[in-house]
Short mmCIF file of C-alpha atoms and ligand atoms in Angstrom, two decimals:
data_model
loop_
_atom_site.label_atom_id
_atom_site.label_comp_id
_atom_site.label_asym_id
_atom_site.label_seq_id
_atom_site.Cartn_x
_atom_site.Cartn_y
_atom_site.Cartn_z
CA MET W 1155 179.10 10.97 30.01
CA GLY W 1156 178.02 6.49 29.43
CA GLY W 1157 180.31 3.79 29.65
CA TYR W 1158 179.93 0.49 29.19
CA PHE W 1159 181.22 -3.44 30.60
CA GLY W 1160 181.45 -6.40 28.77
CA VAL W 1161 182.54 -10.06 30.52
CA VAL W 1162 183.49 -13.64 29.18
CA SER W 1163 183.55 -16.13 31.53
CA LYS W 1164 183.96 -20.17 31.79
CA ASP W 1165 181.30 -19.63 33.99
CA ASP W 1166 177.58 -17.20 34.28
CA CYS W 1167 179.17 -13.63 34.48
CA VAL W 1168 175.52 -12.48 34.92
CA ASN W 1169 176.48 -10.72 37.96
CA ASP W 1170 180.07 -9.57 37.39
CA LEU W 1171 178.21 -7.76 34.20
CA PHE W 1172 175.45 -5.93 36.31
CA TYR W 1173 177.80 -4.18 39.04
CA GLY W 1174 180.46 -4.10 36.44
CA THR W 1175 177.74 -2.11 34.18
CA ASP W 1176 176.73 0.28 37.81
CA TYR W 1177 180.66 1.47 38.57
CA HIS W 1178 180.58 4.18 36.08
CA SER W 1179 180.43 7.77 36.57
CA HIS W 1180 176.77 8.19 36.19
CA LEU W 1181 177.38 11.52 35.01
CA GLY W 1182 173.73 13.02 32.91
CA THR W 1183 173.09 9.27 31.75
CA ARG W 1184 169.49 8.80 29.99
CA ARG W 1185 170.30 4.52 29.32
CA GLY W 1186 170.86 1.39 30.92
CA GLY W 1187 171.06 -1.68 29.05
CA LEU W 1188 172.21 -5.07 29.19
CA ALA W 1189 172.65 -8.03 27.54
CA VAL W 1190 173.78 -11.42 27.89
CA HIS W 1191 174.94 -14.23 24.89
CA ASP W 1192 173.19 -17.93 26.23
CA GLY W 1193 174.72 -19.92 24.06
CA ALA W 1194 171.71 -19.70 21.42
CA GLY W 1195 171.81 -15.54 21.05
CA CYS W 1196 171.59 -12.25 22.60
CA THR W 1197 169.06 -11.09 25.31
CA ARG W 1198 168.67 -7.92 26.44
CA PHE W 1199 167.25 -5.23 28.99
CA ILE W 1200 166.53 -1.16 28.35
CA HIS W 1201 165.59 0.76 30.77
CA ASP W 1202 165.47 4.76 31.33
CA ILE W 1203 167.74 5.73 33.79
CA SER W 1204 167.31 9.09 34.24
CA ASN W 1205 164.81 9.56 36.76
CA ALA W 1206 166.60 6.07 38.50
CA GLN W 1207 169.36 3.89 39.75
CA PHE W 1208 170.42 1.98 37.34
CA ARG W 1209 170.42 -1.13 39.77
CA SER W 1210 167.16 -0.44 40.87
CA LYS W 1211 166.00 -0.52 37.51
CA PHE W 1212 168.17 -3.91 36.92
CA GLU W 1213 167.82 -5.83 39.89
CA GLN W 1214 165.10 -7.73 38.01
CA ASP W 1215 165.66 -7.87 35.08
CA VAL W 1216 168.79 -9.80 35.22
CA LEU W 1217 166.44 -12.93 37.18
CA LYS W 1218 166.50 -14.30 34.15
CA LEU W 1219 168.69 -14.11 32.68
CA LYS W 1220 171.73 -16.53 32.59
CA GLY W 1221 175.07 -16.76 29.92
CA ARG W 1222 178.71 -15.94 29.93
CA MET W 1223 178.81 -13.35 28.03
CA GLY W 1224 177.39 -10.17 28.24
CA ILE W 1225 177.88 -6.77 27.81
CA GLY W 1226 176.16 -3.31 29.34
CA VAL W 1227 176.00 -0.09 28.64
CA ILE W 1228 175.54 3.91 30.59
CA SER W 1229 174.31 6.08 27.24
CA ASP W 1230 174.19 9.88 27.36
CA THR W 1231 170.43 9.41 25.80
CA GLU W 1232 170.04 6.65 22.94
CA ASP W 1233 169.19 2.34 23.66
CA GLN W 1234 171.43 0.32 23.75
CA PRO W 1235 172.35 -2.30 23.38
CA LEU W 1236 171.61 -2.81 19.62
CA ILE W 1237 171.18 -6.39 18.67
CA ILE W 1238 172.22 -7.04 15.71
CA GLY W 1239 170.38 -9.39 12.11
CA SER W 1240 173.72 -9.44 10.17
CA HIS W 1241 176.01 -11.35 7.06
CA LEU W 1242 178.31 -11.17 10.22
CA GLY W 1243 175.67 -12.81 11.66
CA ASN W 1244 174.24 -11.48 15.09
CA TYR W 1245 175.57 -10.18 17.66
CA ALA W 1246 174.82 -7.04 19.83
CA ILE W 1247 176.68 -4.06 21.15
CA VAL W 1248 176.80 -1.21 22.62
CA THR W 1249 179.07 2.45 21.72
CA VAL W 1250 180.64 5.85 23.67
CA GLY W 1251 181.21 7.82 22.12
CA ARG W 1252 179.89 10.89 19.67
CA ILE W 1253 179.14 9.99 15.55
CA ALA W 1254 180.25 14.55 14.46
CA ASN W 1255 179.54 13.39 11.26
CA ALA W 1256 176.57 11.41 11.73
CA ALA W 1257 174.53 13.64 9.97
CA GLU W 1258 177.18 12.58 6.34
CA LEU W 1259 177.11 9.50 7.04
CA VAL W 1260 173.71 8.08 6.89
CA ARG W 1261 173.53 10.11 3.43
CA LYS W 1262 176.21 8.19 1.97
CA ALA W 1263 174.04 4.72 3.90
CA TYR W 1264 171.06 5.85 2.02
CA SER W 1265 172.92 6.21 -1.00
CA LEU W 1266 173.52 2.84 -1.62
CA ARG W 1267 169.04 2.24 -1.05
CA SER W 1268 169.75 -0.73 0.73
CA ALA W 1269 169.96 0.66 4.52
CA HIS W 1270 167.88 1.71 6.98
CA PHE W 1271 166.87 2.33 10.18
CA SER W 1272 165.13 1.08 12.87
CA GLU W 1273 165.85 2.68 15.70
CA MET W 1274 164.42 6.09 15.41
CA SER W 1275 163.77 8.65 17.60
CA GLY W 1276 161.86 11.63 16.53
CA THR W 1277 163.46 11.93 13.76
CA GLU W 1278 167.21 10.69 15.70
CA ILE W 1279 169.31 8.66 13.91
CA ASN W 1280 170.48 6.44 16.59
CA PRO W 1281 174.42 6.42 16.49
CA THR W 1282 175.03 3.06 17.49
CA GLU W 1283 173.23 1.82 14.78
CA LEU W 1284 174.86 4.18 12.32
CA ALA W 1285 178.24 2.42 13.63
CA ALA W 1286 176.26 -1.74 13.10
CA LEU W 1287 175.79 -0.08 9.68
CA TYR W 1288 179.09 0.10 9.04
CA ILE W 1289 180.04 -2.83 11.31
CA ASN W 1290 178.20 -4.09 9.26
CA GLN W 1291 180.49 -3.69 5.64
CA GLY W 1292 182.61 -4.95 6.93
CA ALA W 1293 183.89 -9.73 6.00
CA THR W 1294 183.83 -9.58 8.82
CA PHE W 1295 184.64 -8.40 12.29
CA ALA W 1296 187.83 -6.81 12.36
CA GLU W 1297 186.70 -4.85 9.42
CA GLY W 1298 184.20 -4.23 9.82
CA ILE W 1299 184.78 -2.44 12.99
CA GLU W 1300 187.52 -0.38 11.15
CA ILE W 1301 185.46 -0.20 8.60
CA ALA W 1302 183.40 2.00 10.78
CA GLN W 1303 185.80 3.63 13.33
CA ASN W 1304 187.73 5.36 9.81
CA ALA W 1305 184.29 6.35 9.10
CA ILE W 1306 183.83 7.77 12.04
CA ALA W 1307 185.24 11.15 13.58
CA GLY W 1308 184.19 12.76 16.48
CA SER W 1309 184.95 9.45 18.65
CA CYS W 1310 184.16 5.88 18.96
CA SER W 1311 184.51 3.46 21.39
CA MET W 1312 182.68 0.03 21.51
CA LEU W 1313 182.05 -3.35 22.92
CA LEU W 1314 180.25 -6.93 20.66
CA LEU W 1315 178.85 -9.41 21.24
CA THR W 1316 178.84 -11.86 19.54
CA ASP W 1317 178.96 -15.77 19.75
CA LYS W 1318 182.33 -15.97 19.28
CA GLY W 1319 183.03 -13.99 22.29
CA VAL W 1320 183.48 -10.01 22.99
CA TYR W 1321 184.80 -7.50 20.65
CA ALA W 1322 186.40 -4.60 22.08
CA ALA W 1323 187.27 -1.82 20.30
CA ARG W 1324 189.10 1.96 21.88
CA ASP W 1325 187.99 4.53 19.24
CA LYS W 1326 190.70 5.39 16.95
CA LEU W 1327 192.70 8.95 18.61
CA GLY W 1328 191.71 7.17 22.03
CA ARG W 1329 189.58 9.71 23.26
CA THR W 1330 187.93 7.18 25.37
CA PRO W 1331 189.39 4.87 27.90
CA LEU W 1332 189.18 0.95 27.60
CA VAL W 1333 191.33 -1.64 30.54
CA LEU W 1334 191.19 -4.83 30.38
CA GLY W 1335 190.32 -7.45 33.27
CA ARG W 1336 190.61 -10.99 34.47
CA LYS W 1337 190.44 -13.20 36.65
CA PRO W 1338 190.89 -16.78 37.26
CA GLY W 1339 188.12 -18.00 34.47
CA ALA W 1340 187.23 -14.72 32.96
CA TYR W 1341 187.67 -11.81 31.29
CA ALA W 1342 186.51 -8.29 31.02
CA ALA W 1343 186.27 -4.61 29.66
CA THR W 1344 184.91 -1.42 31.01
CA MET W 1345 185.55 1.76 30.83
CA GLU W 1346 185.43 2.52 34.49
CA SER W 1347 188.77 0.42 35.90
CA CYS W 1348 187.13 1.06 39.06
CA ALA W 1349 184.26 -1.35 37.74
CA PHE W 1350 187.53 -3.70 38.95
CA PRO W 1351 188.07 -4.79 42.67
CA ASN W 1352 185.24 -5.19 44.18
CA LEU W 1353 184.46 -8.39 41.39
CA GLY W 1354 187.97 -9.69 41.52
CA TYR W 1355 189.03 -8.60 38.47
CA GLU W 1356 192.57 -7.93 38.51
CA PRO W 1357 192.85 -4.64 35.76
CA PHE W 1358 196.32 -6.14 33.37
CA ARG W 1359 195.88 -3.44 30.46
CA ASP W 1360 194.75 -0.96 28.38
CA LEU W 1361 194.27 -0.74 25.09
CA GLY W 1362 195.52 1.96 23.05
CA PRO W 1363 194.23 3.66 19.70
CA GLY W 1364 191.65 1.87 17.23
CA GLU W 1365 192.79 -1.46 18.73
CA ILE W 1366 190.74 -4.14 18.58
CA VAL W 1367 190.42 -7.60 20.93
CA ARG W 1368 188.07 -10.62 20.88
CA LEU W 1369 187.89 -11.46 24.61
CA THR W 1370 186.92 -14.92 25.24
CA PRO W 1371 187.49 -17.08 28.40
CA GLU W 1372 190.58 -18.83 27.40
CA GLY W 1373 192.38 -14.99 26.47
CA VAL W 1374 192.58 -12.36 24.93
CA GLU W 1375 193.54 -11.57 21.15
CA THR W 1376 194.06 -9.05 19.43
CA VAL W 1377 193.14 -8.62 15.82
CA ALA W 1378 194.11 -5.48 15.44
CA LEU W 1379 196.79 -3.44 16.90
CA PRO W 1380 196.61 -0.12 18.45
CA ARG W 1381 197.34 2.94 16.42
CA SER W 1382 199.69 5.67 16.87
CA ARG W 1383 198.25 8.91 17.87
CA CYS W 1384 196.61 9.50 20.76
CA GLN W 1385 193.42 11.81 22.15
CA MET W 1386 192.43 11.19 24.88
CA CYS W 1387 190.80 13.34 26.81
CA ALA W 1388 192.11 15.27 29.72
CA PHE W 1389 188.81 15.59 31.43
CA PHE W 1390 188.29 12.20 32.63
CA TRP W 1391 191.06 13.08 35.01
CA VAL W 1392 189.40 16.53 35.71
CA TYR W 1393 186.04 15.37 36.10
CA TYR W 1394 184.79 12.96 33.70
CA GLY W 1395 186.20 9.96 35.52
CA TYR W 1396 185.71 8.25 38.59
CA PRO W 1397 188.43 8.99 41.02
CA ALA W 1398 188.88 5.30 41.89
CA SER W 1399 189.42 4.66 38.31
CA THR W 1400 193.17 4.52 36.03
CA TYR W 1401 193.46 5.48 32.39
CA ASP W 1402 196.63 5.09 30.60
CA GLY W 1403 197.91 4.25 33.96
CA VAL W 1404 197.50 7.10 35.08
CA ASN W 1405 194.86 7.13 38.42
CA ALA W 1406 192.03 9.88 38.41
CA GLU W 1407 192.27 10.65 42.56
CA GLU W 1408 195.93 11.38 42.37
CA ALA W 1409 196.19 13.15 39.66
CA ARG W 1410 193.25 15.99 40.98
CA TYR W 1411 196.35 16.07 44.94
CA ARG W 1412 198.58 17.41 41.67
CA CYS W 1413 196.33 19.03 40.69
CA GLY W 1414 195.36 20.54 43.38
CA ALA W 1415 199.31 20.95 44.19
CA ALA W 1416 199.96 22.61 41.44
CA LEU W 1417 197.45 24.87 42.30
CA ALA W 1418 198.62 25.93 45.32
CA ARG W 1419 202.15 26.20 44.05
CA ARG W 1420 201.30 28.90 41.84
CA ASP W 1421 199.24 30.22 44.15
CA PRO W 1422 199.89 32.98 47.95
CA THR W 1423 196.86 33.73 48.98
CA PRO W 1424 196.26 33.48 52.35
CA VAL W 1425 193.73 31.05 53.41
CA ASP W 1426 192.06 30.16 56.34
CA VAL W 1427 190.44 26.70 55.45
CA VAL W 1428 190.57 24.59 51.79
CA ALA W 1429 187.41 22.47 50.48
CA GLY W 1430 186.50 20.86 47.93
CA ILE W 1431 182.75 21.86 45.83
CA PRO W 1432 181.39 18.92 46.36
CA ASP W 1433 181.65 15.97 45.17
CA SER W 1434 184.56 16.34 42.05
CA GLY W 1435 186.54 19.08 43.11
CA THR W 1436 187.09 17.28 47.02
CA GLY W 1437 190.17 15.64 44.76
CA HIS W 1438 191.45 18.87 43.91
CA ALA W 1439 191.57 20.52 46.89
CA MET W 1440 193.57 17.66 49.62
CA GLY W 1441 195.58 18.27 47.20
CA TYR W 1442 195.92 22.00 47.48
CA ALA W 1443 195.01 22.21 50.99
CA LEU W 1444 198.06 19.20 51.43
CA GLU W 1445 200.39 21.09 49.42
CA LYS W 1446 199.90 24.27 51.07
CA ARG W 1447 199.41 23.34 54.62
CA VAL W 1448 196.31 24.97 55.35
CA PRO W 1449 193.73 23.20 56.73
CA PHE W 1450 191.18 20.91 54.68
CA ARG W 1451 186.99 21.19 55.86
CA ARG W 1452 183.83 21.15 54.56
CA PRO W 1453 181.83 23.92 54.56
CA PHE W 1454 179.36 22.00 51.80
CA VAL W 1455 177.87 18.76 53.11
CA LYS W 1456 175.90 16.80 49.90
CA TYR W 1457 172.83 15.48 51.03
CA THR W 1458 173.04 11.47 49.59
CA PRO W 1459 170.88 9.36 51.59
CA THR W 1460 167.69 9.99 48.47
CA TRP W 1461 168.51 11.63 46.18
CA SER W 1462 170.29 9.36 43.61
CA ARG W 1463 173.05 9.94 41.75
CA SER W 1464 171.57 10.44 38.37
CA PHE W 1465 168.67 12.23 38.86
CA MET W 1466 167.99 14.59 36.19
CA PRO W 1467 164.94 16.78 35.61
CA GLN W 1468 164.54 17.03 32.58
CA ASP W 1469 165.03 22.16 32.73
CA GLN W 1470 167.62 24.17 33.62
CA PRO W 1471 165.01 25.94 36.54
CA THR W 1472 164.42 22.21 38.71
CA ARG W 1473 168.04 21.32 37.90
CA GLU W 1474 169.38 24.59 39.53
CA LEU W 1475 167.15 24.50 41.76
CA VAL W 1476 168.45 20.46 43.38
CA ALA W 1477 171.71 21.12 42.27
CA ARG W 1478 171.42 23.67 45.31
CA MET W 1479 168.83 20.72 47.43
CA LYS W 1480 172.13 18.33 47.31
CA ILE W 1481 173.85 20.34 48.70
CA ILE W 1482 174.00 21.53 52.68
CA PRO W 1483 175.68 24.13 54.29
CA ILE W 1484 177.33 24.30 57.17
CA LYS W 1485 177.20 27.71 58.63
CA GLU W 1486 180.33 27.21 61.99
CA LEU W 1487 182.21 26.36 59.15
CA ILE W 1488 181.55 29.22 57.11
CA GLN W 1489 181.66 32.55 59.32
CA GLY W 1490 184.32 34.99 59.41
CA GLN W 1491 186.17 32.37 57.41
CA ARG W 1492 188.07 33.52 54.39
CA LEU W 1493 187.50 30.37 51.92
CA LEU W 1494 189.22 28.45 49.09
CA PHE W 1495 187.42 25.96 47.18
CA CYS W 1496 188.72 24.08 44.80
CA GLU W 1497 186.29 23.20 41.97
CA ASP W 1498 187.30 20.41 38.79
CA SER W 1499 185.72 23.83 36.17
CA ILE W 1500 184.19 26.13 35.78
CA VAL W 1501 181.11 25.66 33.34
CA ARG W 1502 178.27 27.55 33.30
CA GLY W 1503 178.65 29.25 35.84
CA THR W 1504 175.19 29.78 37.48
CA GLN W 1505 174.98 27.29 39.52
CA LEU W 1506 178.24 28.46 41.32
CA ARG W 1507 177.51 31.84 40.88
CA ASP W 1508 174.66 30.29 43.37
CA THR W 1509 176.55 28.78 45.93
CA VAL W 1510 179.21 32.13 46.07
CA ARG W 1511 175.67 34.41 47.07
CA ARG W 1512 174.75 31.66 49.35
CA LEU W 1513 178.39 31.48 51.52
CA PHE W 1514 178.42 35.43 51.46
CA ASP W 1515 175.22 35.35 52.94
CA TYR W 1516 175.97 33.03 55.72
CA GLY W 1517 179.33 34.95 56.91
CA ALA W 1518 182.16 33.97 54.85
CA ARG W 1519 184.97 37.42 55.07
CA GLU W 1520 186.02 35.80 51.48
CA VAL W 1521 185.61 33.30 48.76
CA HIS W 1522 188.32 32.40 47.07
CA MET W 1523 188.04 30.10 43.10
CA ARG W 1524 190.35 28.18 41.65
CA PRO W 1525 188.98 25.66 38.84
CA ALA W 1526 191.60 22.03 38.37
CA CYS W 1527 191.43 23.36 34.70
CA PRO W 1528 191.72 26.70 32.70
CA PRO W 1529 188.83 28.30 31.04
CA LEU W 1530 186.82 26.19 29.08
CA ILE W 1531 186.57 28.60 26.37
CA PHE W 1532 185.61 26.22 22.83
CA GLY W 1533 182.87 23.63 22.90
CA CYS W 1534 183.70 20.31 22.81
CA LYS W 1535 182.86 18.54 19.56
CA PHE W 1536 184.77 14.65 20.71
CA LEU W 1537 182.29 13.72 23.45
CA ASN W 1538 179.01 13.97 24.72
CA PHE W 1539 179.74 16.44 27.30
CA SER W 1540 177.09 18.04 28.26
CA ARG W 1541 173.49 19.72 26.87
CA SER W 1542 174.58 22.53 25.93
CA LYS W 1543 174.18 23.57 21.97
CA SER W 1544 176.45 26.76 22.13
CA GLU W 1545 179.97 27.24 22.96
CA LEU W 1546 178.00 31.19 24.41
CA ASP W 1547 176.90 29.23 27.00
CA LEU W 1548 181.39 28.73 28.52
CA ALA W 1549 181.52 31.07 31.76
CA GLY W 1550 184.85 31.59 29.48
CA ARG W 1551 183.30 32.31 26.17
CA ARG W 1552 180.43 34.53 27.08
CA ALA W 1553 183.35 37.61 28.76
CA ILE W 1554 185.33 36.32 25.09
CA LYS W 1555 182.27 38.16 23.25
CA GLU W 1556 181.26 40.79 25.81
CA LEU W 1557 184.94 41.83 26.07
CA GLU W 1558 185.32 41.52 21.95
CA GLY W 1559 182.56 42.99 20.72
CA GLN W 1560 181.29 39.68 18.62
CA GLU W 1561 180.68 36.48 18.77
CA GLY W 1562 183.05 34.58 16.49
CA PRO W 1563 186.35 32.08 17.31
CA PRO W 1564 188.42 33.44 20.37
CA PRO W 1565 191.81 35.49 19.04
CA PRO W 1566 194.40 32.21 20.66
CA GLU W 1567 195.98 35.20 23.42
CA TYR W 1568 192.36 34.44 25.19
CA SER W 1569 194.58 30.87 26.08
CA GLN W 1570 197.71 32.29 27.18
CA PRO W 1571 197.99 33.12 31.49
CA ASP W 1572 200.19 35.61 30.37
CA SER W 1573 198.50 37.79 27.90
CA PRO W 1574 195.82 40.99 28.72
CA LYS W 1575 192.33 39.31 27.26
CA TYR W 1576 193.66 36.52 29.19
CA ARG W 1577 193.72 38.42 32.51
CA GLU W 1578 190.78 40.83 31.36
CA MET W 1579 188.78 37.24 30.94
CA VAL W 1580 188.98 35.38 34.05
CA GLU W 1581 188.64 39.21 35.60
CA ARG W 1582 185.44 39.86 33.74
CA ILE W 1583 184.52 36.30 35.49
CA ARG W 1584 185.50 36.35 38.72
CA HIS W 1585 183.27 39.67 39.10
CA ARG W 1586 180.48 37.68 37.29
CA LEU W 1587 180.83 34.94 39.89
CA GLY W 1588 180.95 37.81 42.94
CA LEU W 1589 184.20 35.99 44.16
CA THR W 1590 187.14 37.73 45.60
CA THR W 1591 189.21 35.35 43.28
CA LEU W 1592 189.77 34.01 41.05
CA GLN W 1593 192.80 31.72 39.62
CA TYR W 1594 192.73 28.87 36.89
CA GLN W 1595 195.12 26.53 36.57
CA GLN W 1596 197.99 26.78 33.75
CA LEU W 1597 197.38 24.44 31.17
CA ASP W 1598 200.77 23.41 31.11
CA ASP W 1599 200.38 22.36 34.66
CA LEU W 1600 197.12 20.10 33.91
CA VAL W 1601 199.94 18.01 31.80
CA ASN W 1602 202.09 17.76 34.46
CA ALA W 1603 199.56 16.44 37.09
CA ILE W 1604 197.59 14.07 34.41
CA GLY W 1605 202.00 12.87 34.19
CA LEU W 1606 201.40 11.85 30.21
CA PRO W 1607 203.22 13.51 26.52
CA ARG W 1608 200.85 16.34 25.84
CA GLU W 1609 200.69 14.81 21.83
CA ARG W 1610 198.33 11.85 23.92
CA LEU W 1611 196.39 13.76 25.56
CA CYS W 1612 193.33 15.98 24.03
CA THR W 1613 192.97 19.52 25.37
CA TYR W 1614 190.84 21.10 22.74
CA CYS W 1615 188.54 22.43 24.62
CA TRP W 1616 191.10 24.72 26.49
CA ASP W 1617 193.29 25.81 24.23
CA GLY W 1618 191.31 25.16 20.43
CA ARG W 1619 194.45 23.22 19.56
CA GLU W 1620 193.09 19.18 17.41
S1 SF4 F 1771 187.77 18.54 23.16
FE1 SF4 F 1771 187.83 18.38 26.07
S2 SF4 F 1771 185.86 17.26 26.66
FE2 SF4 F 1771 186.71 16.96 24.88
S3 SF4 F 1771 187.85 15.39 24.24
FE3 SF4 F 1771 188.97 16.57 24.17
S4 SF4 F 1771 189.41 17.60 26.13
FE4 SF4 F 1771 188.02 15.69 26.86
#
C-alpha cells in the first residue's frame, strides 16, 4: 500500500520532502520516488525499495536536489513520480490507488489514435501514466483531474507538481486519506499525517472525497469542492495506517484501542495474558487488556535491529521464513499460560498457523485469537491490498468453499455473526489454525470503534456491500 507527500515552501523543501515521504507504513511497497521543482523544471529520482529502506536509497540523491516545491511517493510496484510534458505545461505526478478499469481506459485511449504509453513494464501499463493521459484531456489541471477522477473505477488519489504549485486531489470516493498541514512559510499534503509532527507541521484539514486543492507558499486554494459520497477504507484504522496517523479526524491508535475494548466486552473467556501479534495487533491488544483488566505482555518480540521494514522476498516460502525469523518467542512468558492474542485481521492464515503451533510447542496451555475485524470474505477491488490474485486465498473464503462444496459468491449469512453458516465458517478456520478459540470482531463494533458513520466507510471486504 503506497503513500505520498507533497510540499510547497518559501525556503528549500527537500529535507521536509525526504523525511515526509519516508513517514509511511511501507507495507509491501517496491518503489520510492522524489521530484523537486527548482523554478525551471522538475528533477526526479526513483529507486527500488523492495529490499532496502527508503532513506538509505535516497540519502545521496537529496544532496543533489534543490527547490521550493516537491512531491514524493512510496509506490506499490510502478515507477513514480512521472514527469509529463503536455499542453498544460510540464508537471510531475504521483498516484495511490488501483485503477480497476485500466484495460478499458487503455482501449479508449488507443481508439483516439494519438495516445501512447512509454512507461511500460513488460506488457503492464504504468497506472500513473494512464491517469496522466486522462488529466491531459482537460483545458486546465483542475478540469483534467476531474476527467481522470470520473473515468477511473477503483480509486486514485494524486499529487501534481506544476510550476504554479502542488495540486492535491483525493480519490472521488475518498478511499484513501489526504491530509493538509502547515507551518510558517510552508504547506504540505500527505496520506499519513504521522509525517507532520516531527517536521513542525500542524495538520489543519482533511480533503473531502474528490476534492482538489492547489498548494502554494501563500496558502491553499480550493479548485474543486468535495463530493457528497465517501467510502473511506475502514482497513486504515484496522491495519494499513500508521498508528500515529489521524484520518478524517480519527486517530488510528485510538481506534485500535476501541477495537480491542469492543472485542473484550463480548468475550467472557478467562485468560492469564493478553498480547498482540507484532506489530499491528499491539494496539488492539492493549485496548482489550485495559477493558478486561488482564495483564498485557509481549510473549513475542519483533527483532528489528537488522531487518529493514520493507524487506520483501519475492516468493511466498521465503516471505514466511522471514516473517518467522522476525518474531522471537519468550518461553518464560508462554509456558503454562492461557494466552489471548489480538491480531489486526486473518488474511490467508498460513503464518498465523505456524505462530500458533510455536506457541503450543513452547508450552502454552491455551491460545485464543481475537481478530480486530470480521472475517475477510471478499477481495478488495479498490486498493492494492494484497498481492493475492484469488479471493480463495482468504481463509474465510476457503472455508466457505469447503462448506458449500463449490466456488461462487458467498451467501449473505456468512457475514452475519448470528447465523449457523457464519459459526461453521469460523469453526473451520479455528480448526485449521489450531486455536483453542477464535472470535472475530463484529462489523457494527468495528464501525463504532472507528466512530464515523457507516455510510462514509467502505466495508466491502467483510460484507460485500459497495
Ligand atoms: S474492500 Fe476492504 S481493503 Fe478494500 S477499500 Fe474497502 S475496506 Fe478497504
